[in-house]
XYZ file of C-alpha atoms in Angstrom:
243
model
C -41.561 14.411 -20.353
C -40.514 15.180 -16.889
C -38.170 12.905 -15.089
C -38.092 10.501 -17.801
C -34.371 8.151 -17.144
C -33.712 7.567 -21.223
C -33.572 11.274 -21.544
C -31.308 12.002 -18.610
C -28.869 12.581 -20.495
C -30.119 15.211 -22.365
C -29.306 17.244 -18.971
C -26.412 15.474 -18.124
C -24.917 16.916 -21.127
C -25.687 20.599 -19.617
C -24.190 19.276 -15.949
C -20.758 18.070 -17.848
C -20.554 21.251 -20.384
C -21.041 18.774 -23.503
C -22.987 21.459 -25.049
C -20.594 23.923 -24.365
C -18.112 22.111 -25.901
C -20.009 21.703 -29.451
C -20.882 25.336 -29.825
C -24.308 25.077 -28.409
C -26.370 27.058 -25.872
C -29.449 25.063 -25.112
C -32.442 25.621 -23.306
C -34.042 22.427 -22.705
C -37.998 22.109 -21.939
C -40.102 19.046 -20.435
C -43.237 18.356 -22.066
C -46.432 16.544 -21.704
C -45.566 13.963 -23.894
C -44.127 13.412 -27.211
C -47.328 15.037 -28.890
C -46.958 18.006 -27.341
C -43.362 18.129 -27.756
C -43.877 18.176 -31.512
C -46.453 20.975 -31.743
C -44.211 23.060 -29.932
C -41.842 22.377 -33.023
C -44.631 22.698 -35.371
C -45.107 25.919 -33.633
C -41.597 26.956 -33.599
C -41.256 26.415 -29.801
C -38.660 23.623 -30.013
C -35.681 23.261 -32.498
C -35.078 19.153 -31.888
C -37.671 16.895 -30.010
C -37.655 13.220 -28.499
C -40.911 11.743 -30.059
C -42.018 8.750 -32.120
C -41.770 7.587 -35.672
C -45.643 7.264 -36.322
C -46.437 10.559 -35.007
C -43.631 12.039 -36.922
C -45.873 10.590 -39.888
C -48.712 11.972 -39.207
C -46.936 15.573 -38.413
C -45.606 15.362 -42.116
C -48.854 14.647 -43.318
C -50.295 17.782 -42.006
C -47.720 19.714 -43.219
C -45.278 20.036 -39.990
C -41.778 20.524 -41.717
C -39.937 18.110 -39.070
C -37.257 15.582 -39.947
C -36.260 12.144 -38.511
C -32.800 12.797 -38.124
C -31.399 9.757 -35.257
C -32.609 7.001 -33.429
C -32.942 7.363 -29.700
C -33.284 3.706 -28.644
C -34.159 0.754 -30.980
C -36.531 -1.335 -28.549
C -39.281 0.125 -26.484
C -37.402 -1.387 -23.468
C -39.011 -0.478 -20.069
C -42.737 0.047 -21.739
C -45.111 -1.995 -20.277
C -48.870 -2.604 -20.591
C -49.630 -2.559 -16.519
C -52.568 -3.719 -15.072
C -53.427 -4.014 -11.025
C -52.102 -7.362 -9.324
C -55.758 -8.332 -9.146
C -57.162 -7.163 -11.798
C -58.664 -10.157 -13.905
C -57.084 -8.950 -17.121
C -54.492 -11.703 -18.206
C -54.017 -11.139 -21.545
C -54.179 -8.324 -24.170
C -56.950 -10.823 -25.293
C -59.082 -9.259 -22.035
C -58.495 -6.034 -22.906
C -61.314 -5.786 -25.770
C -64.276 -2.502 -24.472
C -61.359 -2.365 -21.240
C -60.640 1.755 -20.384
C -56.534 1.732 -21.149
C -54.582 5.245 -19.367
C -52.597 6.651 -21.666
C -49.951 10.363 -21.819
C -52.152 11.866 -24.139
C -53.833 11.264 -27.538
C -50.471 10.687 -30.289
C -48.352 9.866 -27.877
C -46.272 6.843 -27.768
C -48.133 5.515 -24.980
C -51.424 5.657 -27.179
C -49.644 4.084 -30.008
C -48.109 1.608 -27.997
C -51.480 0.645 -26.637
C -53.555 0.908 -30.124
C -50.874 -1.957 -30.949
C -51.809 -4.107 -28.074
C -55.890 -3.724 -28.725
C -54.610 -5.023 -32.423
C -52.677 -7.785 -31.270
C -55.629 -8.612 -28.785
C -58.673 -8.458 -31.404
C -60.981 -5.770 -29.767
C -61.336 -2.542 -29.356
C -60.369 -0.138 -26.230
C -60.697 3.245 -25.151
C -57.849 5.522 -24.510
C -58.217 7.917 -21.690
C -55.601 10.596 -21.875
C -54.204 11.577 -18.152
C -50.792 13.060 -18.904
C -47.503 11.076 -17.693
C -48.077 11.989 -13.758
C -51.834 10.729 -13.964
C -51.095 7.218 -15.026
C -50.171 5.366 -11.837
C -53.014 7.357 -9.729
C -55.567 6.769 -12.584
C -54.648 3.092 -12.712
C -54.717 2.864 -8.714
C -57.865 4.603 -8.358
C -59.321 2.433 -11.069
C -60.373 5.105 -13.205
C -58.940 3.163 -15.658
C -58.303 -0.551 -16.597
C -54.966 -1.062 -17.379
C -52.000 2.062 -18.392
C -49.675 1.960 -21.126
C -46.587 3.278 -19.418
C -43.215 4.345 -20.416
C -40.076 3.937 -18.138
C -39.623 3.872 -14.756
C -43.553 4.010 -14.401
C -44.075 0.381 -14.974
C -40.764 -0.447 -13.019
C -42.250 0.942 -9.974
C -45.442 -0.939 -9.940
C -43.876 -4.150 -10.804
C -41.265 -3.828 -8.162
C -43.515 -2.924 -5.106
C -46.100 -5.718 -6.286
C -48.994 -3.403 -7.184
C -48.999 -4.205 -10.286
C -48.715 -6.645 -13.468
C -47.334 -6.483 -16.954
C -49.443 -7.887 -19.771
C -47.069 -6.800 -22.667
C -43.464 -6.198 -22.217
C -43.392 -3.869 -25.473
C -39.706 -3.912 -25.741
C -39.932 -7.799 -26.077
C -43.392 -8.053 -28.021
C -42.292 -5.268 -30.935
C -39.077 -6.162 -31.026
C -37.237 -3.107 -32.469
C -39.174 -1.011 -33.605
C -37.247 2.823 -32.782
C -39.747 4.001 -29.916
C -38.472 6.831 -29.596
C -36.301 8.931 -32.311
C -34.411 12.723 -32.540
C -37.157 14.945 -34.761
C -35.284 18.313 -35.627
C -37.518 21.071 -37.788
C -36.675 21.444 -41.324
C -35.815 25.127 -40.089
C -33.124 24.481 -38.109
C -31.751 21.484 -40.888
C -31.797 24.294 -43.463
C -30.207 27.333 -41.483
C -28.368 25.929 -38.309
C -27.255 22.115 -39.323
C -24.169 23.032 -36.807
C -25.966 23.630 -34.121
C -28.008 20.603 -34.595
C -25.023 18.242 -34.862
C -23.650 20.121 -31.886
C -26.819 18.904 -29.852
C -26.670 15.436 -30.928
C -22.926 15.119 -30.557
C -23.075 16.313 -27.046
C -26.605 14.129 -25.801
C -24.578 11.187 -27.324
C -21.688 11.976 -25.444
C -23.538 12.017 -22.330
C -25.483 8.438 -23.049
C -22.104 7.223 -23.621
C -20.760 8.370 -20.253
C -23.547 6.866 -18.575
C -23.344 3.928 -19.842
C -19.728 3.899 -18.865
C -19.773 5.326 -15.586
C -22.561 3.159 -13.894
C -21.903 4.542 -10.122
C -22.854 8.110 -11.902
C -25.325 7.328 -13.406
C -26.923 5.819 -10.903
C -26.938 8.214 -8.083
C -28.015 10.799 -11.151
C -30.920 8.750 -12.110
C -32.182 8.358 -8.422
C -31.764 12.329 -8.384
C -33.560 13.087 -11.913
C -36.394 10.440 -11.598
C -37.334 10.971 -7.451
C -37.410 7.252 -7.225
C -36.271 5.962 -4.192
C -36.517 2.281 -5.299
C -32.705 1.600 -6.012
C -34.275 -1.790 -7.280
C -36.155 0.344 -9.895
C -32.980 2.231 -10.329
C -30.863 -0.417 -11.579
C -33.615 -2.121 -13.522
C -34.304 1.414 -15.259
C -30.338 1.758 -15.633
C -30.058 -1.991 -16.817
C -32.750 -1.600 -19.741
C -33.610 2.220 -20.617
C -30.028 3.658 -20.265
C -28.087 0.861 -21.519
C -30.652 0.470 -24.475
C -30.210 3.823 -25.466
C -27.882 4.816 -28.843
């Protein structure tokens, strides 16, 4: 998705030529969401996707010839469950017949928030508003509560407008939110070029996590937050977190 901070470095590695330097010329593309990310691989669109080890499941299923072929991060650190500062939810047990914001339908976000509706004991409806609808659907109260990946939740915490009822990082535990999905296509006729990509967006997570002045003056850049509070927290969790 747009602007997402764990995936910075995906561009960071274009900025510093770490592409360049593994034999690769990419093109890189935002999505939606991790769902639509992985019909544009399905589709041919995409040759390696950021998406999430359930959907990848359910891709296979239907026949998508897509591979699992890294982790991304091990904990869902920086997802949150967020609900308004007054809203009388407490708990994911008040969530039961609640409306719950979500990036779209097979997303992480809806998985995510399935999970919590589980945990909870009652059922919720998932209203798809794409990553830039969440905040605005939650403040308009078109929904109840949003399940939200990083710095989303950050921001809402940090001003006050908003609470977390589930820390999904910390509830899940690990549980690889996010993962490296290449199509069997690419596996089979450029495996080079794949490891070239990987080598050169794990160079760049590694020079962010080394160079912290960097990376935060590029995160404040790639995200538009203006928060340096948010910021660090978003550098602290999702970037440090990251493989």
């Amino acid at each position: 998705v747009p602007n997402y901070g764990p995936l910075a470095a995906v561009y960071v590695a274009e900025e510093l030529g770490y592409y360049k330097q593994f034999g690769v010329q990419a093109e890189i593309t935002a999505y939606r969401g991790g769902a639509a990310a992985n019909q544009a691989l399905a589709a041919g669109e995409a040759d390696l996707i950021d998406f999430f080890p359930p959907g990848v499941a359910l891709a296979v299923k239907k026949g998508v010839k897509e591979r699992i072929v890294s982790p991304g991060s091990i904990a869902a650190d920086s997802w949150h469950l967020v609900v308004l500062k007054d809203s009388p939810i407490k708990s994911v047990k008040d969530l039961a017949g609640r409306k719950v914001g979500i990036t779209a339908k097979g997303s992480t976000t809806d998985f995510f928030a399935l999970w919590a509706a589980k945990k909870g004991g009652g059922e919720i409806q998932t209203v798809p508003v794409g990553a830039p609808g969440l905040i605005p659907a939650l403040k308009g109260r078109q929904v109840d509560a949003v399940s939200m990946h990083s710095p989303l939740p950050l921001q809402l915490i940090a001003a006050g407008e908003g609470r977390s009822i589930v820390d999904y990082g910390k509830e899940i535990g690990p549980s690889l939110p996010d993962v490296w999905v290449a199509s069997q296509a690419i596996i089979d006729q450029r495996p080079k070029a794949l490891e070239g990509a990987l080598r050169a967006i794990f160079k760049a997570t590694r020079y962010l996590k080394e160079n912290r002045a960097y990376a935060l003056k590029y995160l404040k850049n790639f995200t538009k937050e203006i928060d340096d509070k948010v910021i660090l927290l978003e550098y602290e969790t999702a970037i440090m977190g990251r493989t």
